[in-house]
Each structure stands twice: as C-alpha cells, then as structure tokens.
PDB file of C-alpha atoms in Angstrom:
ATOM      1  CA  SER A1298      24.353   1.276   6.028  1.00 39.00           C
ATOM      2  CA  HIS A1299      21.698   1.711   3.338  1.00 42.00           C
ATOM      3  CA  THR A1300      18.367   1.392   5.121  1.00 44.00           C
ATOM      4  CA  ASN A1301      16.719  -0.204   2.080  1.00 48.00           C
ATOM      5  CA  ASP A1302      19.232  -3.070   1.935  1.00 45.00           C
ATOM      6  CA  PRO A1303      18.095  -6.266   3.696  1.00 44.00           C
ATOM      7  CA  PHE A1304      21.088  -6.402   6.065  1.00 42.00           C
ATOM      8  CA  VAL A1305      21.281  -5.832   9.797  1.00 42.00           C
ATOM      9  CA  ALA A1306      22.134  -2.163  10.355  1.00 45.00           C
ATOM     10  CA  HIS A1307      25.153  -1.115  12.463  1.00 47.00           C
ATOM     11  CA  SER A1308      26.777   2.228  13.156  1.00 48.00           C
ATOM     12  CA  GLY A1309      30.216   3.468  14.165  1.00 52.00           C
ATOM     13  CA  GLN A1310      33.622   2.104  13.112  1.00 54.00           C
ATOM     14  CA  TYR A1311      34.844  -1.466  12.808  1.00 53.00           C
ATOM     15  CA  VAL A1312      38.321  -2.872  12.127  1.00 55.00           C
ATOM     16  CA  ILE A1313      38.103  -5.688   9.598  1.00 53.00           C
ATOM     17  CA  ASN A1314      41.329  -7.497   8.686  1.00 54.00           C
ATOM     18  CA  GLY A1315      43.274  -4.384   9.680  1.00 56.00           C
ATOM     19  CA  THR A1316      41.091  -1.975   7.703  1.00 56.00           C
ATOM     20  CA  VAL A1317      38.955   0.609   9.514  1.00 57.00           C
ATOM     21  CA  VAL A1318      35.443   0.671   8.091  1.00 49.00           C
ATOM     22  CA  THR A1319      33.198   3.613   8.964  1.00 53.00           C
ATOM     23  CA  ILE A1320      29.612   2.442   8.470  1.00 51.00           C
ATOM     24  CA  ALA A1321      28.230   5.883   7.701  1.00 50.00           C
ATOM     25  CA  ASN A1322      30.822   6.524   5.019  1.00 46.00           C
ATOM     26  CA  GLY A1323      30.751   3.888   2.319  1.00 51.00           C
ATOM     27  CA  ALA A1324      31.060   0.675   4.294  1.00 51.00           C
ATOM     28  CA  THR A1325      30.391  -1.507   1.284  1.00 54.00           C
ATOM     29  CA  ALA A1326      32.948   0.349  -0.823  1.00 52.00           C
ATOM     30  CA  ALA A1327      35.579   0.017   1.910  1.00 52.00           C
ATOM     31  CA  LEU A1328      34.881  -3.675   2.306  1.00 50.00           C
ATOM     32  CA  TYR A1329      35.185  -4.323  -1.388  1.00 48.00           C
ATOM     33  CA  ASN A1330      38.321  -2.217  -1.847  1.00 53.00           C
ATOM     34  CA  TYR A1331      40.360  -4.122   0.688  1.00 49.00           C
ATOM     35  CA  THR A1332      39.463  -7.578  -0.660  1.00 49.00           C
ATOM     36  CA  PRO A1333      41.783  -9.152  -3.227  1.00 49.00           C
ATOM     37  CA  HIS A1334      40.653  -8.867  -6.800  1.00 46.00           C
ATOM     38  CA  LEU A1335      40.892 -12.646  -7.237  1.00 45.00           C
ATOM     39  CA  HIS A1336      37.577 -14.000  -5.949  1.00 49.00           C
ATOM     40  CA  GLY A1337      37.043 -10.553  -4.438  1.00 50.00           C
ATOM     41  CA  GLN A1338      33.291 -10.728  -4.764  1.00 55.00           C
ATOM     42  CA  ASP A1339      33.122 -14.047  -2.910  1.00 59.00           C
ATOM     43  CA  LEU A1340      35.352 -12.733  -0.129  1.00 59.00           C
ATOM     44  CA  PHE A1341      33.297  -9.557   0.067  1.00 59.00           C
ATOM     45  CA  VAL A1342      30.075 -11.502   0.570  1.00 62.00           C
ATOM     46  CA  ASN A1343      31.669 -13.770   3.174  1.00 67.00           C
ATOM     47  CA  ASP A1344      33.155 -10.863   5.121  1.00 65.00           C
ATOM     48  CA  PHE A1345      29.996  -8.770   4.918  1.00 61.00           C
ATOM     49  CA  THR A1346      27.822 -11.640   6.095  1.00 65.00           C
ATOM     50  CA  GLY A1347      30.247 -12.639   8.844  1.00 67.00           C
ATOM     51  CA  TRP A1348      30.564  -9.159  10.296  1.00 66.00           C
ATOM     52  CA  PHE A1349      27.121  -7.658   9.745  1.00 63.00           C
ATOM     53  CA  GLY A1350      24.880 -10.711   9.727  1.00 65.00           C
ATOM     54  CA  PRO A1351      23.041 -12.612   6.986  1.00 62.00           C
ATOM     55  CA  PRO A1352      20.310 -11.020   4.872  1.00 62.00           C
ATOM     56  CA  VAL A1353      17.107 -10.530   6.830  1.00 67.00           C
ATOM     57  CA  PRO A1354      14.134 -12.142   5.042  1.00 74.00           C
ATOM     58  CA  VAL A1355      11.137  -9.926   4.350  1.00 85.00           C
ATOM     59  CA  ASN A1356       7.766 -11.466   5.136  1.00 90.00           C
ATOM     60  CA  LEU A1357       4.327 -10.081   4.370  1.00 89.00           C
ATOM     61  CA  THR A1358       2.258  -8.361   7.066  1.00 90.00           C
ATOM     62  CA  GLY A1359      -1.432  -7.579   6.955  1.00 87.00           C
ATOM     63  CA  SER A1360      -3.447  -8.444   3.857  1.00 91.00           C
ATOM     64  CA  PRO A1361      -2.557  -8.129   0.157  1.00 93.00           C
ATOM     65  CA  ALA A1362      -4.431  -5.930  -2.330  1.00 95.00           C
ATOM     66  CA  ALA A1363      -4.908  -6.786  -6.005  1.00 96.00           C
ATOM     67  CA  VAL A1364      -6.263  -5.174  -9.168  1.00 96.00           C
ATOM     68  CA  SER A1365      -6.350  -5.884 -12.891  1.00 96.00           C
ATOM     69  CA  TRP A1366      -6.064  -3.125 -15.483  1.00 94.00           C
ATOM     70  CA  GLY A1367      -6.541  -5.428 -18.486  1.00 94.00           C
ATOM     71  CA  PRO A1368      -6.840  -8.999 -19.779  1.00 95.00           C
ATOM     72  CA  SER A1369      -4.174 -11.390 -18.449  1.00 96.00           C
ATOM     73  CA  ARG A1370      -2.741  -8.724 -16.132  1.00 97.00           C
ATOM     74  CA  ILE A1371      -2.928  -8.566 -12.353  1.00 97.00           C
ATOM     75  CA  ASP A1372      -0.903  -6.555  -9.840  1.00 97.00           C
ATOM     76  CA  VAL A1373      -0.630  -7.500  -6.164  1.00 97.00           C
ATOM     77  CA  PHE A1374       0.657  -5.173  -3.447  1.00 97.00           C
ATOM     78  CA  SER A1375       1.490  -5.881   0.179  1.00 96.00           C
ATOM     79  CA  ARG A1376       3.247  -4.400   3.174  1.00 95.00           C
ATOM     80  CA  GLY A1377       6.504  -6.155   3.990  1.00 94.00           C
ATOM     81  CA  SER A1378       7.895  -6.817   7.455  1.00 92.00           C
ATOM     82  CA  ASP A1379      10.408  -4.077   6.630  1.00 91.00           C
ATOM     83  CA  GLY A1380       7.523  -1.572   6.660  1.00 93.00           C
ATOM     84  CA  THR A1381       7.632  -0.828   2.924  1.00 94.00           C
ATOM     85  CA  LEU A1382       5.414  -1.440  -0.093  1.00 96.00           C
ATOM     86  CA  TRP A1383       6.071  -4.508  -2.262  1.00 95.00           C
ATOM     87  CA  GLN A1384       4.656  -5.508  -5.663  1.00 96.00           C
ATOM     88  CA  LYS A1385       4.245  -8.784  -7.545  1.00 96.00           C
ATOM     89  CA  TRP A1386       2.560  -8.909 -10.943  1.00 96.00           C
ATOM     90  CA  PHE A1387       1.410 -11.359 -13.582  1.00 97.00           C
ATOM     91  CA  ASP A1388       1.005 -11.137 -17.353  1.00 95.00           C
ATOM     92  CA  ASN A1389       1.115 -13.566 -20.276  1.00 94.00           C
ATOM     93  CA  SER A1390       4.765 -14.297 -19.423  1.00 94.00           C
ATOM     94  CA  GLY A1391       3.811 -15.518 -15.952  1.00 96.00           C
ATOM     95  CA  TRP A1392       4.542 -14.230 -12.469  1.00 96.00           C
ATOM     96  CA  ARG A1393       7.370 -11.704 -12.108  1.00 95.00           C
ATOM     97  CA  PRO A1394       9.736 -11.467  -9.092  1.00 93.00           C
ATOM     98  CA  TRP A1395       8.790  -9.416  -6.050  1.00 93.00           C
ATOM     99  CA  ALA A1396       9.805  -5.760  -6.372  1.00 93.00           C
ATOM    100  CA  SER A1397      10.385  -3.361  -3.483  1.00 92.00           C
ATOM    101  CA  LEU A1398       8.873   0.047  -4.190  1.00 95.00           C
ATOM    102  CA  ASN A1399      10.777   1.589  -1.243  1.00 92.00           C
ATOM    103  CA  VAL A1400       7.727   3.452   0.064  1.00 95.00           C
ATOM    104  CA  PRO A1401       7.238   3.319   3.867  1.00 95.00           C
ATOM    105  CA  ILE A1402       3.644   2.420   4.767  1.00 96.00           C
ATOM    106  CA  SER A1403       1.909   1.833   8.093  1.00 95.00           C
ATOM    107  CA  SER A1404      -1.150  -0.111   6.935  1.00 95.00           C
ATOM    108  CA  THR A1405      -2.341  -2.694   4.491  1.00 95.00           C
ATOM    109  CA  PRO A1406      -2.395  -0.987   1.068  1.00 97.00           C
ATOM    110  CA  THR A1407      -5.315  -0.739  -1.334  1.00 97.00           C
ATOM    111  CA  VAL A1408      -5.101  -0.383  -5.107  1.00 97.00           C
ATOM    112  CA  SER A1409      -7.335   0.913  -7.874  1.00 97.00           C
ATOM    113  CA  SER A1410      -7.030   1.323 -11.653  1.00 97.00           C
ATOM    114  CA  TRP A1411      -9.076   3.544 -13.942  1.00 95.00           C
ATOM    115  CA  VAL A1412      -7.436   2.729 -17.296  1.00 95.00           C
ATOM    116  CA  SER A1413      -4.932   0.338 -18.859  1.00 95.00           C
ATOM    117  CA  GLY A1414      -1.481   0.873 -17.332  1.00 96.00           C
ATOM    118  CA  ARG A1415      -2.746   3.039 -14.452  1.00 97.00           C
ATOM    119  CA  LEU A1416      -2.272   2.009 -10.816  1.00 98.00           C
ATOM    120  CA  ASP A1417      -3.191   4.050  -7.725  1.00 98.00           C
ATOM    121  CA  ILE A1418      -1.956   2.772  -4.364  1.00 98.00           C
ATOM    122  CA  PHE A1419      -3.297   4.181  -1.110  1.00 98.00           C
ATOM    123  CA  TYR A1420      -2.136   3.487   2.432  1.00 98.00           C
ATOM    124  CA  VAL A1421      -1.857   5.059   5.866  1.00 97.00           C
ATOM    125  CA  ASN A1422       1.471   6.722   6.584  1.00 94.00           C
ATOM    126  CA  GLY A1423       3.244   7.064   9.913  1.00 90.00           C
ATOM    127  CA  THR A1424       1.229  10.121  10.978  1.00 89.00           C
ATOM    128  CA  GLY A1425      -2.216   8.559  10.461  1.00 89.00           C
ATOM    129  CA  SER A1426      -2.697  10.391   7.168  1.00 94.00           C
ATOM    130  CA  LEU A1427      -3.542   9.048   3.710  1.00 98.00           C
ATOM    131  CA  GLY A1428      -0.611   8.353   1.401  1.00 98.00           C
ATOM    132  CA  HIS A1429      -0.778   7.956  -2.398  1.00 98.00           C
ATOM    133  CA  TYR A1430       1.699   6.352  -4.815  1.00 98.00           C
ATOM    134  CA  TRP A1431       0.810   5.840  -8.452  1.00 97.00           C
ATOM    135  CA  PHE A1432       1.976   4.445 -11.768  1.00 97.00           C
ATOM    136  CA  ASP A1433       1.046   6.666 -14.726  1.00 96.00           C
ATOM    137  CA  GLY A1434       1.690   4.042 -17.399  1.00 95.00           C
ATOM    138  CA  THR A1435       5.370   4.949 -17.738  1.00 96.00           C
ATOM    139  CA  SER A1436       6.870   5.455 -14.291  1.00 96.00           C
ATOM    140  CA  TRP A1437       6.034   5.499 -10.595  1.00 97.00           C
ATOM    141  CA  GLN A1438       5.080   8.882  -9.134  1.00 97.00           C
ATOM    142  CA  GLY A1439       4.946  10.204  -5.585  1.00 92.00           C
ATOM    143  CA  PRO A1440       4.462   9.419  -2.852  1.00 95.00           C
ATOM    144  CA  GLU A1441       2.166  12.274  -1.939  1.00 96.00           C
ATOM    145  CA  ALA A1442       0.412  12.941   1.371  1.00 96.00           C
ATOM    146  CA  LEU A1443      -3.340  13.528   1.149  1.00 98.00           C
ATOM    147  CA  GLY A1444      -3.797  14.454   4.787  1.00 97.00           C
ATOM    148  CA  GLN A1445      -6.075  13.152   7.501  1.00 96.00           C
ATOM    149  CA  PRO A1446      -9.873  13.441   7.541  1.00 97.00           C
ATOM    150  CA  ALA A1447      -9.902  16.393   9.972  1.00 96.00           C
ATOM    151  CA  PRO A1448      -7.345  18.190  12.167  1.00 94.00           C
ATOM    152  CA  ASN A1449      -8.157  16.032  15.199  1.00 93.00           C
ATOM    153  CA  ILE A1450      -9.156  12.849  13.333  1.00 95.00           C
ATOM    154  CA  THR A1451      -6.705  10.279  11.973  1.00 95.00           C
ATOM    155  CA  ILE A1452      -7.279   7.147   9.895  1.00 96.00           C
ATOM    156  CA  THR A1453      -7.757   3.831  11.672  1.00 94.00           C
ATOM    157  CA  GLY A1454      -7.311   0.542   9.861  1.00 93.00           C
ATOM    158  CA  SER A1455      -6.725   0.588   6.111  1.00 96.00           C
ATOM    159  CA  PRO A1456      -8.195   2.634   3.256  1.00 97.00           C
ATOM    160  CA  THR A1457     -10.206   1.269   0.347  1.00 97.00           C
ATOM    161  CA  ALA A1458     -10.337   2.684  -3.182  1.00 97.00           C
ATOM    162  CA  VAL A1459     -12.456   2.170  -6.285  1.00 97.00           C
ATOM    163  CA  SER A1460     -12.783   3.766  -9.713  1.00 97.00           C
ATOM    164  CA  TRP A1461     -16.090   4.006 -11.579  1.00 95.00           C
ATOM    165  CA  GLY A1462     -14.592   5.604 -14.697  1.00 94.00           C
ATOM    166  CA  SER A1463     -11.512   7.035 -16.408  1.00 94.00           C
ATOM    167  CA  GLY A1464      -9.892   9.823 -14.418  1.00 95.00           C
ATOM    168  CA  ARG A1465     -11.953   9.130 -11.302  1.00 97.00           C
ATOM    169  CA  VAL A1466     -11.033   7.431  -8.034  1.00 98.00           C
ATOM    170  CA  ASP A1467     -12.836   7.409  -4.659  1.00 98.00           C
ATOM    171  CA  VAL A1468     -11.084   6.581  -1.388  1.00 98.00           C
ATOM    172  CA  PHE A1469     -12.885   5.680   1.838  1.00 98.00           C
ATOM    173  CA  VAL A1470     -11.501   5.293   5.356  1.00 98.00           C
ATOM    174  CA  ARG A1471     -12.649   4.766   8.919  1.00 97.00           C
ATOM    175  CA  GLY A1472     -11.745   7.784  11.003  1.00 97.00           C
ATOM    176  CA  SER A1473     -10.661   7.704  14.626  1.00 96.00           C
ATOM    177  CA  ASP A1474     -14.186   9.012  15.369  1.00 96.00           C
ATOM    178  CA  GLY A1475     -15.595   5.679  14.082  1.00 96.00           C
ATOM    179  CA  ALA A1476     -17.260   7.333  11.081  1.00 97.00           C
ATOM    180  CA  LEU A1477     -16.861   6.783   7.341  1.00 98.00           C
ATOM    181  CA  TRP A1478     -14.897   9.450   5.447  1.00 98.00           C
ATOM    182  CA  GLN A1479     -14.435   9.966   1.698  1.00 98.00           C
ATOM    183  CA  LYS A1480     -11.818  11.663  -0.468  1.00 98.00           C
ATOM    184  CA  TRP A1481     -12.104  11.630  -4.248  1.00 97.00           C
ATOM    185  CA  PHE A1482     -10.252  12.682  -7.384  1.00 97.00           C
ATOM    186  CA  ASP A1483     -11.280  13.489 -10.918  1.00 95.00           C
ATOM    187  CA  SER A1484      -9.193  14.746 -13.820  1.00 93.00           C
ATOM    188  CA  ALA A1485     -11.132  17.999 -14.043  1.00 94.00           C
ATOM    189  CA  GLY A1486     -10.797  19.177 -10.462  1.00 93.00           C
ATOM    190  CA  GLY A1487      -8.022  17.138  -8.859  1.00 96.00           C
ATOM    191  CA  TRP A1488      -8.280  16.030  -5.258  1.00 98.00           C
ATOM    192  CA  ARG A1489     -11.375  17.219  -3.388  1.00 97.00           C
ATOM    193  CA  PRO A1490     -11.590  17.904   0.378  1.00 97.00           C
ATOM    194  CA  TRP A1491     -12.412  15.155   2.842  1.00 98.00           C
ATOM    195  CA  VAL A1492     -16.151  14.490   3.267  1.00 97.00           C
ATOM    196  CA  HIS A1493     -17.691  13.138   6.488  1.00 97.00           C
ATOM    197  CA  LEU A1494     -20.252  10.450   5.600  1.00 97.00           C
ATOM    198  CA  GLY A1495     -21.115   9.570   9.185  1.00 95.00           C
ATOM    199  CA  GLY A1496     -22.135   6.176  10.429  1.00 94.00           C
ATOM    200  CA  ASN A1497     -20.597   4.070  13.163  1.00 95.00           C
ATOM    201  CA  ILE A1498     -18.400   1.349  11.690  1.00 95.00           C
ATOM    202  CA  ALA A1499     -16.213  -1.138  13.503  1.00 94.00           C
ATOM    203  CA  SER A1500     -13.818  -2.135  10.698  1.00 94.00           C
ATOM    204  CA  SER A1501     -12.001  -0.777   7.702  1.00 95.00           C
ATOM    205  CA  PRO A1502     -14.460  -0.272   4.836  1.00 96.00           C
ATOM    206  CA  THR A1503     -14.384  -1.847   1.382  1.00 95.00           C
ATOM    207  CA  ALA A1504     -15.805  -0.320  -1.801  1.00 96.00           C
ATOM    208  CA  SER A1505     -17.183  -1.546  -5.116  1.00 95.00           C
ATOM    209  CA  SER A1506     -18.750   0.030  -8.218  1.00 96.00           C
ATOM    210  CA  TRP A1507     -20.896  -1.600 -10.896  1.00 95.00           C
ATOM    211  CA  SER A1508     -21.403   1.449 -13.170  1.00 95.00           C
ATOM    212  CA  ALA A1509     -20.565   5.131 -13.552  1.00 95.00           C
ATOM    213  CA  SER A1510     -21.442   7.105 -10.389  1.00 95.00           C
ATOM    214  CA  ARG A1511     -22.426   3.969  -8.450  1.00 97.00           C
ATOM    215  CA  LEU A1512     -20.594   3.317  -5.179  1.00 97.00           C
ATOM    216  CA  ASP A1513     -21.261   0.525  -2.667  1.00 97.00           C
ATOM    217  CA  ILE A1514     -19.501   0.658   0.704  1.00 97.00           C
ATOM    218  CA  PHE A1515     -19.426  -2.243   3.154  1.00 95.00           C
ATOM    219  CA  ALA A1516     -18.097  -2.403   6.709  1.00 95.00           C
ATOM    220  CA  ASN A1517     -18.625  -4.297   9.930  1.00 92.00           C
ATOM    221  CA  GLY A1518     -21.118  -2.778  12.327  1.00 91.00           C
ATOM    222  CA  PRO A1519     -20.526  -2.467  16.084  1.00 89.00           C
ATOM    223  CA  GLY A1520     -22.531  -5.649  16.661  1.00 87.00           C
ATOM    224  CA  GLY A1521     -20.465  -7.748  14.239  1.00 86.00           C
ATOM    225  CA  ASN A1522     -23.024  -7.503  11.426  1.00 89.00           C
ATOM    226  CA  LEU A1523     -22.366  -6.408   7.840  1.00 92.00           C
ATOM    227  CA  GLU A1524     -23.365  -2.790   7.077  1.00 94.00           C
ATOM    228  CA  HIS A1525     -24.014  -1.324   3.607  1.00 96.00           C
ATOM    229  CA  TYR A1526     -23.976   2.322   2.469  1.00 97.00           C
ATOM    230  CA  TRP A1527     -24.349   3.275  -1.186  1.00 97.00           C
ATOM    231  CA  PHE A1528     -24.395   6.156  -3.645  1.00 97.00           C
ATOM    232  CA  ASP A1529     -26.972   5.765  -6.440  1.00 96.00           C
ATOM    233  CA  GLY A1530     -25.576   8.512  -8.670  1.00 95.00           C
ATOM    234  CA  THR A1531     -27.568  11.251  -6.953  1.00 97.00           C
ATOM    235  CA  ASN A1532     -27.782  10.573  -3.218  1.00 97.00           C
ATOM    236  CA  TRP A1533     -26.167   8.553  -0.459  1.00 97.00           C
ATOM    237  CA  ASN A1534     -28.443   5.850   0.963  1.00 97.00           C
ATOM    238  CA  GLY A1535     -28.376   3.651   4.083  1.00 88.00           C
ATOM    239  CA  TRP A1536     -27.023   2.494   6.330  1.00 93.00           C
ATOM    240  CA  GLU A1537     -28.663  -0.907   5.995  1.00 94.00           C
ATOM    241  CA  SER A1538     -27.762  -4.009   7.959  1.00 92.00           C
ATOM    242  CA  LEU A1539     -27.118  -7.161   5.924  1.00 91.00           C
ATOM    243  CA  GLY A1540     -27.056  -9.343   9.002  1.00 89.00           C
ATOM    244  CA  PHE A1541     -24.699 -12.034  10.199  1.00 82.00           C
ATOM    245  CA  PRO A1542     -23.141 -15.039   8.432  1.00 79.00           C
ATOM    246  CA  ASN A1543     -25.085 -17.463  10.644  1.00 70.00           C
ATOM    247  CA  ILE A1544     -26.736 -17.719  14.040  1.00 60.00           C
ATOM    248  CA  GLY A1545     -24.081 -17.282  16.682  1.00 56.00           C
ATOM    249  CA  LEU A1546     -21.483 -16.040  14.186  1.00 48.00           C
ATOM    250  CA  THR A1547     -20.341 -12.457  13.634  1.00 51.00           C
ATOM    251  CA  THR A1548     -17.957 -10.854  11.141  1.00 51.00           C
ATOM    252  CA  ALA A1549     -14.458 -10.912  12.635  1.00 50.00           C
ATOM    253  CA  ILE A1550     -12.371  -8.843  10.197  1.00 51.00           C
ATOM    254  CA  ALA A1551     -12.990  -6.249   7.517  1.00 59.00           C
ATOM    255  CA  PRO A1552     -15.054  -7.404   4.507  1.00 58.00           C
ATOM    256  CA  ALA A1553     -13.946  -7.306   0.867  1.00 61.00           C
ATOM    257  CA  ALA A1554     -16.032  -6.537  -2.219  1.00 57.00           C
ATOM    258  CA  VAL A1555     -15.483  -6.279  -5.956  1.00 54.00           C
TER     259      VAL A1555
END
C-alpha cells in the first residue's frame, strides 16, 4: 500500500472475488482491473473499503503555526495524526482546502517568512535533529536536515523561528541540556553552526523581532515564570524574569510572541 494514502495498511496476498491481489505490487491497479468497466469506479471503492477498511481521518496534534507574507495572506501549518506536515492557507479568495506536504515531522512545526512568497518551516525530525522545508515562491524545496545542537544534545520540544530582514532567519530550540540554542541563516553565508546561548529553560522558546538585528526570546523558567532573553543588535542581554500571570498561577505551556 502507499503509505501516504489514508487507508489502513496491509501486507501479503489476498484473494478478492477470485483474483489474487499482492499488496506490495500494485494492489489498487489489480483491484481496478478486475472490476467491470460499467460502474467500475463505484465497485472499486466498495471493494477497497470493504477489504482494507474505510479512510482513516487525520486529526491535528500539537499546536498550529501561522505566518503572513503579505496583505490578505496567511499560511497555517500543523502536524497531523499521520505524523506529517499539513498546510491550510487563506487569501482574497478565502480559505483553501487542507494540503498534505508529505513531510514526516516529530514536533509541532514553526514557520517564518522573510519576503513575499517565501515560507520556511522548521520542525524536529525522528532523530531529535532540526528539519527544514521551504517554499521559494515557486515550489517546495527540501526537506533538509540541519543537525542537532551538539553531538550528545538533541532538541526537546519544538523550535521557533523569526526573520528580521530579507534573506535572514534565526531558529531557536531548547536542547536536551535545558539550555537555549540558536542556528541562523543569511543569504551571504548560508547556515551557520549551532550556538549555545545558555540559560535554564523549562519549555520550548518563542521568538519575536521588532526591527533589523533585534531578537526577543521568551520561555518558561524552571519555577513556572516567564523568562526573557534578547539581542539588541550588538550583544545578548538577560535573562530577566517577567514574573507570573497572577499569585498562585504559573505558566503551564510554552509562550508565544509576535
């Protein structure tokens, strides 16, 4: 069976109405060939569903990620229950149908855009490394593996990404050592090595930028408070604690910032 199709997967051989169907060798073609041409498509669907089960619905897992690269345009990405990346987008014509991008991911995705038509998706892959999938304005590219923060350190939680200008994107993750790590790209030098920013964070980080070279990183601290770390264009500053939502309340999940 085709692993991207939303049907229950089987293996081996089955005899259907006297015809031997080998699942690994064109099961759908064999099923269709033996059905009569009159109403063949209807019979094919009935037989396929009866023997291999109905389509399995795909639900969303984790949290969605969204970005806008221009007026009246927004793209939303999420991890499906099938373990792959899904997209839904809106423009002046309204919401478009969900689209499977057929990229296996192991975390909630994050998305960034540095120019009209550009989309950069980041996620954790099955080995605890950073994955990247991007739209260059014409077609989807990748995926590419950007590695893990260090040989003995994997990514925990989900990455966050932000762009403060054309041709620039910064990605931040929480490492398995509990520290904040950064990987960044610019058009002049490509991807740069992982940088250890330190700290002791208890959640996935989130990132924001209000101008060129400005970066603001937020994460939950070990005590359930909100922590802030920022780059002012010259130096990294912090960490500073921004406290708790209210007396007796702590932050329960990762924050979000824009």
